[in-house]
């Protein structure tokens, strides 16, 4: 294999071929560490801080890796979100591939709900279901847009259809799920976009996926296609700090009332079209639908999450659960009696068997080793069983796959230790590497911890936060991010600023338009104020003066009623450890590092980070947070901050 460190060295291939490429020792070190992973199933965990250039550092060895037979290694690169996946595939990967391995084949693979399902689209058009007029009109308009695009698309990737909102009501009608896809029995199989995307992924040397798809695939053997993601020699997780939570979700068992509704709809459709003699099918489908709705009605109107074990002590919930179990049983018997008459019916039968078994599991809440929880949306209820720890499941999956694994992110270590991350995935023997940022944080950035703040939960906190924000913004000739841990606080501060801010600076508030649109407006304005919650704490890259001030309302401890957190706390207690020390603090440190990481994105960036939480200085654990942040100069004196911000 080519010596990968030479590629990154001054005067190396990348300096010669990529405009603006700057050799960075940390990048070279990371690339060399990946290239040196020779053993059969090595695991490398790398914290590569902002500015190290980790994307090229893993893409270069990925493109150049060869097996012992001299063949290109098959590599899966998994990113945190679909947006990052597209950015990697369309922007970073082509640049480095052209420079290093122009003949390497690369592919982008998304989850099945991202591809047009020709079969369901045909069904939707030829057998329209009655809806109320407003919904029918929306569906009609959206269907026109989809049909026009469907005639031209090559990939069937619905991401191309930018005119369609992400939550457009037509989407479930024209995409498939593992439940309703007909697989090889599908009349449209030969033209199926998902099959083609999977085929391209099979033939590619480097496949770009996202963590959700990776784990859905690892856990769920898709009916009809088997696994979507091909086997690989090397898997690289970017934004790897998200992996443990996402893995927990997918190693969970869940049922949503939405699945019951979808199944009931397919059964009614069958009765209305091809199995007109099976009136019982339609009757039991209505009952199934009603069971789902009745269960949802047992919960408050507003969305909530909570402990399912506790709910299963309520007489009415028990009664509705039993009725659902009976109805699934009856529906299964009706479908079984007609097996072999119709492929869709056979598939409905399989779904009923699965749902019945799963519902039995989810209502048997006495078993230990799991967290049982539920979540509601305005119309749906979903019930989940999450293992207290995924370490065992994940390590056995890793062993079975015999691949090499790289986990990287700018935020993996807590006070220099990876234990918090590696314990969750069972990666105790992994090789670890911390690559410091090349930025001069002491000169480029200042950390301000304001004095005389009320307690984080004090009702006057919003007013205090807004007063400090106003004072600092007045001296900031660039843009400002105000990052919150709750919508309540965001809305209170937004109301105060909108009433009192007398300058003509643009104030942008999360939720009023899409995230993309808000960010575009923020960058264009150059000195805007953006108020956001969790989705702005990570994956946002604003360089230069457009972002010079980041204010955080309090330490980002996760809400104690978060079911995934509760599962981890329970697991930690069972191991005899201290949940606050070993679970809650590390989680909040990683989140704070993410939020703080929005500020300095470039060697020329300067700016101030403000954290409005007394606990940073008053509590002993505050030190763990401070030691995990980049080494910025630190002050409690607002005059020093305004002076720093006033500089050009
Ligand atoms: S194979 Fe599945 S995804 Fe493909 S067109 Fe048929 S039903 Fe849709």
XYZ file of C-alpha atoms and ligand atoms in Angstrom:
656
model
C 0.000 0.000 0.000
C 1.140 3.548 -0.731
C 2.630 5.175 2.360
C -0.397 7.192 3.327
C 1.569 9.692 5.427
C 3.471 10.828 2.308
C 0.175 11.686 0.642
C -0.590 14.188 3.403
C 2.973 15.545 3.717
C 4.006 18.991 2.381
C 4.502 18.585 -1.373
C 2.552 15.268 -1.327
C -0.224 14.301 -3.742
C -2.930 16.150 -1.843
C -0.936 19.404 -1.690
C -0.378 19.145 -5.418
C -3.911 18.284 -6.456
C -6.378 19.797 -3.989
C -6.778 23.581 -3.951
C -6.058 25.121 -0.558
C -4.891 21.831 1.008
C -2.858 22.499 4.178
C -0.706 19.644 5.561
C -1.673 18.938 9.173
C 0.319 16.520 11.386
C -2.816 15.300 13.221
C -4.477 14.413 9.929
C -1.385 12.540 8.808
C -1.280 10.676 12.142
C -4.924 9.605 11.903
C -4.588 8.427 8.291
C -1.472 6.417 9.198
C -3.209 4.824 12.193
C -6.088 3.644 9.979
C -3.738 2.409 7.264
C -1.788 0.454 9.894
C -4.821 -1.543 11.075
C -3.569 -4.833 9.726
C -5.035 -7.375 12.086
C -8.249 -9.152 11.129
C -10.697 -7.325 13.335
C -8.930 -4.253 14.705
C -10.838 -1.451 16.409
C -9.596 2.125 16.445
C -11.316 4.964 18.344
C -10.139 8.466 17.389
C -11.145 11.801 18.826
C -10.116 14.237 16.109
C -10.833 17.739 17.333
C -12.121 20.515 15.087
C -9.684 21.467 12.358
C -7.743 18.193 12.196
C -9.319 17.357 8.829
C -10.615 13.923 9.866
C -12.762 13.409 6.760
C -9.775 13.260 4.411
C -7.804 11.416 7.119
C -10.161 8.444 6.929
C -11.178 8.700 3.262
C -7.598 8.447 1.972
C -6.744 5.113 3.665
C -10.274 3.891 2.843
C -9.733 4.506 -0.877
C -6.226 3.028 -0.895
C -6.766 0.004 1.356
C -5.957 -3.339 -0.290
C -6.559 -6.916 0.822
C -3.718 -9.483 0.988
C -4.668 -10.467 -2.584
C -4.102 -6.919 -3.778
C -7.832 -6.276 -4.307
C -9.399 -3.034 -3.134
C -10.893 -3.411 0.317
C -14.623 -2.892 0.605
C -15.294 0.049 2.914
C -18.498 1.334 4.519
C -18.432 4.935 5.722
C -21.312 5.791 8.039
C -22.227 9.377 8.979
C -24.601 10.796 11.579
C -27.344 12.138 9.330
C -28.603 12.052 5.749
C -27.379 15.632 5.234
C -23.848 14.731 6.294
C -24.040 11.624 4.118
C -24.870 13.735 1.049
C -22.217 16.309 1.900
C -19.590 13.583 2.197
C -20.664 11.828 -0.996
C -21.112 14.878 -3.202
C -18.402 17.189 -1.837
C -15.509 15.500 0.030
C -15.383 12.036 -1.502
C -15.157 13.109 -5.183
C -12.278 15.505 -4.432
C -10.086 12.945 -2.709
C -11.086 10.094 -5.010
C -10.075 12.122 -8.087
C -6.722 12.830 -6.426
C -5.918 9.348 -5.129
C -7.984 6.624 -6.769
C -9.987 7.804 -9.794
C -10.968 4.232 -10.664
C -12.448 3.460 -7.228
C -16.203 2.912 -7.398
C -18.240 4.764 -4.795
C -21.942 4.559 -3.946
C -24.485 6.302 -1.761
C -27.033 4.108 -0.007
C -29.964 5.386 2.038
C -32.753 3.685 3.955
C -35.658 2.264 1.983
C -38.034 5.103 2.921
C -35.858 7.424 0.800
C -36.601 5.630 -2.468
C -39.722 5.759 -4.569
C -41.513 2.390 -4.448
C -42.881 1.855 -7.959
C -45.291 -0.841 -6.818
C -46.888 1.256 -4.070
C -46.988 4.335 -6.290
C -48.878 2.325 -8.964
C -51.222 0.991 -6.307
C -51.800 4.476 -4.916
C -52.684 5.838 -8.361
C -54.863 2.953 -9.510
C -56.755 2.317 -6.254
C -57.276 5.688 -4.561
C -58.560 5.548 -0.974
C -61.296 7.978 0.124
C -60.031 10.876 2.235
C -61.653 14.041 3.515
C -61.550 16.842 0.892
C -58.631 18.808 2.396
C -56.391 15.715 2.561
C -57.530 14.581 -0.899
C -56.570 17.965 -2.367
C -53.107 17.857 -0.755
C -52.554 14.312 -1.990
C -53.636 15.290 -5.481
C -51.187 18.226 -5.598
C -48.318 16.188 -4.203
C -49.078 13.305 -6.520
C -48.756 15.628 -9.544
C -45.268 16.702 -8.389
C -44.172 13.112 -7.736
C -45.456 11.798 -11.084
C -43.568 14.468 -13.029
C -40.340 13.686 -11.168
C -40.850 9.910 -11.331
C -40.726 10.087 -15.147
C -37.247 11.584 -15.087
C -35.421 10.269 -12.041
C -32.602 7.786 -12.478
C -32.002 7.009 -8.810
C -35.550 7.204 -7.389
C -33.985 9.015 -4.405
C -36.757 11.244 -3.017
C -34.071 13.623 -1.727
C -33.955 14.966 -5.323
C -37.563 16.109 -4.970
C -36.874 19.330 -3.104
C -40.399 20.654 -3.823
C -41.826 18.011 -1.504
C -41.736 18.708 2.255
C -39.964 16.114 4.407
C -43.258 15.253 6.120
C -45.475 15.332 2.972
C -48.503 13.106 3.542
C -48.001 11.294 0.248
C -44.646 9.817 1.306
C -45.886 6.740 3.207
C -48.097 5.938 0.188
C -45.234 5.887 -2.326
C -42.428 4.368 -0.277
C -42.114 0.872 1.101
C -41.381 -0.511 4.549
C -39.749 -3.838 5.374
C -43.301 -4.868 6.348
C -45.048 -4.155 3.053
C -42.294 -4.622 0.441
C -43.029 -7.634 -1.742
C -39.361 -8.376 -2.420
C -38.717 -10.851 -5.229
C -42.459 -11.416 -5.637
C -42.940 -7.774 -6.625
C -44.056 -7.171 -10.249
C -41.805 -4.065 -10.315
C -38.747 -5.884 -8.899
C -36.703 -5.539 -12.097
C -37.081 -1.742 -12.074
C -37.048 -1.262 -8.300
C -34.885 1.708 -7.266
C -34.034 0.159 -3.935
C -32.820 -3.023 -5.619
C -30.696 -0.928 -7.993
C -29.225 1.165 -5.156
C -28.389 -2.031 -3.284
C -26.808 -3.477 -6.450
C -24.645 -0.369 -6.897
C -23.603 -0.630 -3.245
C -22.658 -4.275 -3.763
C -20.381 -3.348 -6.651
C -18.803 -0.287 -5.020
C -15.475 -0.090 -3.200
C -16.655 2.635 -0.834
C -20.307 2.871 0.238
C -21.586 5.889 2.162
C -24.466 5.150 4.542
C -25.826 6.704 7.747
C -25.894 5.239 11.267
C -29.654 4.676 11.218
C -29.435 2.607 8.048
C -26.374 0.761 9.336
C -28.099 -0.385 12.520
C -31.492 -0.983 10.943
C -29.646 -3.262 8.553
C -27.569 -4.911 11.251
C -30.646 -5.809 13.237
C -33.494 -6.143 10.812
C -33.090 -8.698 8.093
C -35.196 -7.022 5.432
C -37.774 -9.379 3.989
C -37.238 -9.981 0.300
C -33.767 -8.530 -0.013
C -31.861 -9.898 2.941
C -29.474 -7.245 4.179
C -29.234 -3.947 2.342
C -25.651 -3.065 3.233
C -23.069 -5.398 1.727
C -20.402 -7.054 3.851
C -17.227 -4.958 4.096
C -13.607 -5.233 5.225
C -13.559 -1.897 7.016
C -16.332 0.198 8.610
C -15.727 3.819 9.522
C -18.223 5.650 11.739
C -17.921 9.431 11.582
C -19.855 11.420 14.236
C -19.350 8.232 16.247
C -20.486 9.857 19.512
C -24.039 9.234 18.232
C -23.479 5.519 17.674
C -24.307 4.137 21.179
C -27.716 5.868 21.343
C -28.628 4.923 17.773
C -27.510 1.328 18.362
C -29.719 1.216 21.494
C -32.721 2.316 19.452
C -32.193 -0.389 16.866
C -31.433 -3.150 19.334
C -34.839 -2.330 20.827
C -38.112 -4.074 19.983
C -40.938 -1.687 19.153
C -44.508 -1.515 17.930
C -46.281 1.605 16.803
C -50.040 1.987 16.317
C -49.017 3.300 12.891
C -47.976 -0.245 11.947
C -51.425 -1.495 12.938
C -53.098 1.186 10.827
C -50.906 0.459 7.789
C -51.607 -3.236 8.056
C -55.352 -2.631 8.466
C -55.293 -0.395 5.382
C -53.562 -3.082 3.287
C -56.054 -5.713 4.480
C -59.060 -3.505 3.636
C -57.554 -2.790 0.228
C -57.269 -6.511 -0.452
C -60.919 -7.051 0.452
C -61.928 -4.103 -1.765
C -59.982 -5.381 -4.794
C -58.764 -8.952 -5.081
C -60.395 -10.867 -2.209
C -63.974 -9.576 -2.332
C -65.343 -12.756 -0.732
C -63.228 -12.239 2.434
C -65.485 -9.818 4.262
C -64.028 -10.974 7.617
C -60.695 -9.525 6.549
C -62.138 -6.050 6.316
C -64.055 -6.413 9.606
C -61.005 -7.544 11.563
C -58.935 -4.785 9.907
C -61.399 -2.194 11.283
C -61.111 -3.780 14.720
C -57.314 -3.678 14.530
C -57.444 -0.014 13.633
C -59.801 0.671 16.537
C -57.569 -1.199 19.019
C -54.668 1.095 18.062
C -56.812 4.229 18.406
C -58.251 3.091 21.767
C -54.783 2.508 23.142
C -53.662 5.951 21.998
C -56.697 7.471 23.750
C -55.458 6.126 27.078
C -52.768 8.850 27.022
C -52.834 12.643 27.197
C -53.374 14.585 23.969
C -49.971 16.251 24.063
C -47.013 14.082 23.044
C -45.210 12.439 25.959
C -42.686 9.733 26.800
C -42.779 7.568 29.863
C -42.444 4.265 31.652
C -44.469 1.496 29.955
C -44.127 -0.820 32.969
C -46.067 1.731 35.027
C -48.745 2.062 32.346
C -49.167 -1.703 32.280
C -50.455 -1.463 35.857
C -53.505 0.593 34.739
C -56.647 -1.534 34.395
C -57.838 0.200 31.211
C -54.457 -0.134 29.484
C -54.342 -3.818 30.410
C -57.851 -4.288 29.006
C -57.012 -2.515 25.719
C -53.733 -4.449 25.421
C -55.538 -7.741 25.834
C -58.130 -6.746 23.251
C -55.323 -5.952 20.800
C -53.682 -9.342 21.462
C -57.042 -11.101 20.810
C -57.653 -9.120 17.627
C -54.182 -9.910 16.288
C -54.876 -13.542 17.043
C -58.207 -13.470 15.201
C -56.759 -11.579 12.231
C -53.933 -14.090 11.999
C -56.413 -17.008 11.928
C -58.477 -15.339 9.151
C -55.382 -14.644 7.044
C -54.044 -18.145 7.664
C -57.232 -19.717 6.316
C -56.706 -17.894 2.999
C -52.928 -18.409 2.707
C -51.672 -19.000 -0.823
C -54.515 -17.120 -2.541
C -52.677 -13.833 -2.867
C -49.064 -12.670 -2.305
C -50.048 -9.504 -0.474
C -52.298 -11.511 1.825
C -49.461 -13.967 2.552
C -47.331 -11.027 3.465
C -50.055 -9.548 5.713
C -50.118 -12.911 7.493
C -46.350 -12.713 8.131
C -46.796 -9.191 9.512
C -49.568 -10.366 11.826
C -47.419 -13.208 13.165
C -44.592 -10.780 13.859
C -46.803 -8.134 15.482
C -48.525 -10.703 17.672
C -45.225 -12.111 18.952
C -43.818 -8.659 19.523
C -46.903 -7.420 21.346
C -46.680 -10.412 23.655
C -43.087 -9.446 24.410
C -43.902 -5.782 24.998
C -46.725 -6.547 27.399
C -44.664 -9.007 29.415
C -42.969 -6.225 31.353
C -41.815 -8.361 34.280
C -38.603 -9.376 32.514
C -35.403 -7.734 33.793
C -32.530 -6.443 31.654
C -34.717 -4.041 29.640
C -36.223 -0.610 29.882
C -39.881 -0.608 28.765
C -41.039 2.781 27.580
C -43.630 4.458 25.404
C -43.866 7.581 23.316
C -46.895 9.371 21.867
C -47.343 11.759 18.961
C -50.671 13.593 18.492
C -52.108 10.492 16.773
C -49.853 7.534 17.471
C -48.517 5.499 20.353
C -45.307 3.500 20.137
C -44.087 1.038 22.758
C -40.439 0.006 23.074
C -38.285 -2.485 24.896
C -34.661 -1.310 25.040
C -31.845 -3.473 26.420
C -30.147 -1.812 29.395
C -26.821 -2.256 27.659
C -26.033 -2.843 23.980
C -22.384 -3.712 24.616
C -22.923 -7.455 24.541
C -25.121 -7.422 21.443
C -22.822 -5.063 19.603
C -19.627 -6.955 20.377
C -21.160 -10.249 19.264
C -22.286 -8.534 16.044
C -18.749 -7.200 15.535
C -17.237 -10.628 16.129
C -19.606 -12.270 13.671
C -18.769 -9.728 10.966
C -14.954 -10.003 11.139
C -14.334 -6.463 9.921
C -12.032 -3.636 10.951
C -13.750 -0.783 12.754
C -12.931 2.908 13.085
C -14.981 5.196 15.344
C -14.229 8.887 15.040
C -15.729 12.196 16.119
C -14.614 15.589 17.375
C -16.239 14.743 20.721
C -15.615 11.290 22.140
C -13.358 11.778 25.159
C -14.370 13.094 28.581
C -11.471 14.686 30.398
C -9.091 12.742 28.142
C -10.743 9.328 28.724
C -12.732 7.219 26.237
C -14.163 4.900 28.884
C -17.614 6.447 28.713
C -17.780 5.658 24.976
C -15.953 2.334 24.774
C -17.878 0.811 27.729
C -21.205 1.466 26.058
C -20.239 -0.456 22.932
C -18.031 -3.044 24.601
C -14.868 -1.748 22.892
C -12.635 -2.167 25.941
C -9.632 -3.429 23.967
C -9.799 -0.809 21.200
C -6.760 1.242 20.273
C -7.477 4.914 21.070
C -6.061 8.159 19.789
C -6.693 11.803 20.729
C -5.737 14.313 18.065
C -5.712 17.884 19.326
C -7.032 20.732 17.249
C -4.400 22.725 15.352
C -6.188 25.964 16.312
C -4.677 28.345 18.857
C -7.677 28.443 21.190
C -5.908 30.536 23.843
C -5.577 33.356 21.305
C -8.598 32.740 19.100
C -11.254 32.207 21.754
C -12.378 33.321 25.190
C -14.582 31.388 27.621
C -16.796 33.659 29.707
C -18.455 32.380 32.876
C -20.705 35.245 34.069
C -20.878 36.067 37.797
C -24.043 36.611 39.895
C -26.288 34.339 37.851
C -29.466 32.885 39.354
C -29.681 29.082 39.571
C -30.292 27.373 36.226
C -33.904 26.555 37.206
C -34.682 30.010 38.657
C -37.602 31.780 36.905
C -35.493 34.940 36.468
C -32.844 33.048 34.462
C -34.346 33.977 31.075
C -34.187 37.692 31.922
C -30.571 37.394 33.188
C -29.531 35.439 30.100
C -31.180 37.978 27.785
C -29.545 40.905 29.614
C -26.038 39.404 29.191
C -26.800 38.514 25.571
C -27.891 42.079 24.776
C -24.781 43.556 26.373
C -22.417 41.246 24.460
C -24.256 41.411 21.141
C -23.947 45.205 21.207
C -20.129 44.772 21.025
C -20.146 41.903 18.533
C -19.755 42.982 14.920
C -20.448 39.405 13.809
C -23.156 36.811 14.325
C -24.420 35.203 17.546
C -25.742 31.734 18.378
C -27.906 31.484 21.497
C -28.118 27.753 22.234
C -30.730 26.395 24.632
C -31.395 23.143 26.399
C -35.195 23.634 26.270
C -37.830 25.221 24.029
C -39.332 26.902 27.092
C -36.162 28.908 27.713
C -35.677 29.569 23.994
C -39.178 31.035 23.692
C -38.830 33.186 26.809
C -35.517 34.671 25.644
C -36.829 35.116 22.076
C -39.806 37.094 23.429
C -37.548 39.362 25.539
C -35.066 40.001 22.726
C -37.745 40.663 20.133
C -39.358 43.181 22.408
C -36.170 44.912 23.526
C -33.570 44.551 20.761
C -33.451 47.999 19.235
C -30.767 47.420 16.569
C -31.856 46.214 13.159
C -30.074 42.872 13.570
C -31.934 39.906 12.186
C -33.306 37.634 14.937
C -33.853 34.049 13.772
C -35.755 31.571 15.913
C -35.703 27.820 15.429
C -39.012 26.359 14.336
C -40.166 29.385 12.315
C -38.660 27.985 9.104
C -36.442 25.040 8.136
C -32.987 24.649 9.688
C -31.321 25.011 6.262
C -33.214 28.238 5.558
C -32.394 29.665 9.000
C -28.694 28.936 8.521
C -28.638 30.468 5.034
C -30.257 33.646 6.353
C -27.859 33.669 9.324
C -24.751 33.438 7.133
C -26.060 35.978 4.590
C -26.809 38.564 7.288
C -23.311 38.320 8.822
C -24.374 39.767 12.204
C -27.639 37.951 12.924
C -28.795 36.392 16.198
C -29.965 32.785 15.973
C -31.824 31.081 18.820
C -31.796 27.281 18.617
C -32.105 24.080 20.621
C -30.406 20.707 20.229
C -30.350 20.508 16.416
C -28.071 23.573 16.292
C -25.637 22.187 18.878
C -24.024 19.889 16.319
C -23.408 19.429 12.598
C -23.437 23.210 11.985
C -20.379 24.772 10.378
C -20.409 28.604 10.208
C -16.980 30.087 9.580
C -15.605 33.621 9.876
C -17.267 36.638 11.448
C -20.750 35.334 10.676
C -20.418 33.525 14.044
C -18.309 35.186 16.781
C -20.375 34.623 19.881
C -21.935 31.402 21.204
C -24.011 31.571 24.385
C -25.263 28.448 26.147
C -28.087 28.684 28.695
C -27.007 25.848 31.001
C -25.082 22.595 31.231
C -26.816 20.204 28.814
C -27.771 17.347 31.142
C -30.331 15.133 29.415
C -33.879 15.244 30.810
C -34.010 12.642 33.600
C -37.206 11.137 32.138
C -35.468 10.310 28.841
C -36.100 6.535 28.578
C -32.747 5.752 26.968
C -30.991 7.629 29.744
C -33.108 5.835 32.330
C -32.055 2.489 30.856
C -28.406 3.479 31.103
C -28.846 4.701 34.687
C -30.512 1.437 35.679
C -27.725 -0.561 34.011
C -25.080 1.543 35.755
C -26.715 0.946 39.175
C -26.866 -2.783 38.532
C -23.110 -2.722 37.941
C -22.618 -0.971 41.275
C -21.410 2.258 39.641
C -22.500 5.843 40.208
C -24.990 6.912 37.483
C -24.426 10.647 37.951
C -20.659 10.321 37.713
C -20.512 7.598 35.081
C -23.532 8.343 32.873
C -25.042 11.794 33.330
C -21.858 13.855 33.564
C -20.119 12.226 30.558
C -23.281 12.628 28.437
C -23.526 16.334 29.343
C -19.777 16.884 28.753
C -20.037 15.465 25.220
C -23.078 17.664 24.506
C -21.318 20.767 25.845
C -18.253 20.000 23.720
C -20.540 19.755 20.689
C -22.184 23.126 21.401
C -18.826 24.796 22.124
C -17.467 23.311 18.899
C -19.704 25.618 16.813
C -17.523 28.655 17.631
C -14.033 28.136 16.167
C -14.180 26.398 12.796
C -11.097 27.816 11.137
C -7.551 28.946 11.945
C -8.661 32.557 11.399
C -11.888 32.418 13.445
C -12.115 34.310 16.717
C -14.933 34.413 19.228
C -16.402 34.108 22.701
C -18.135 31.145 24.321
C -20.448 31.997 27.223
C -21.835 29.311 29.513
C -24.504 30.657 31.874
C -24.369 28.028 34.580
C -22.963 28.603 38.066
C -22.402 24.889 38.549
C -19.312 25.128 36.327
C -17.521 26.973 39.119
C -19.514 26.027 42.197
C -19.659 22.249 41.825
C -16.703 19.944 41.905
C -17.821 18.256 38.695
C -17.578 21.635 36.931
C -13.865 20.885 36.597
C -14.594 17.831 34.434
C -16.524 20.060 32.014
C -13.862 22.766 31.967
C -11.031 20.261 31.479
C -12.867 18.763 28.487
C -13.298 22.087 26.650
C -10.580 23.462 24.324
C -7.945 25.528 26.145
C -9.512 28.971 25.582
C -8.508 31.959 27.681
C -11.010 32.217 30.525
C -12.620 35.147 32.297
C -15.462 36.103 34.629
C -15.102 39.808 33.811
C -17.590 41.070 31.235
C -15.391 44.098 30.428
C -12.688 41.749 29.098
C -15.269 40.025 26.951
C -16.684 43.186 25.414
C -13.118 44.330 24.692
C -12.329 40.993 22.995
C -15.532 41.156 20.950
C -14.925 44.766 19.922
C -11.644 43.850 18.185
C -11.777 43.469 14.404
S -39.516 -4.582 -4.538
Fe -40.388 -3.581 -2.737
S -39.523 -1.508 -2.800
Fe -39.191 -2.390 -4.809
S -40.914 -1.675 -5.999
Fe -41.461 -3.696 -5.163
S -42.525 -3.308 -3.247
Fe -41.466 -1.435 -3.845
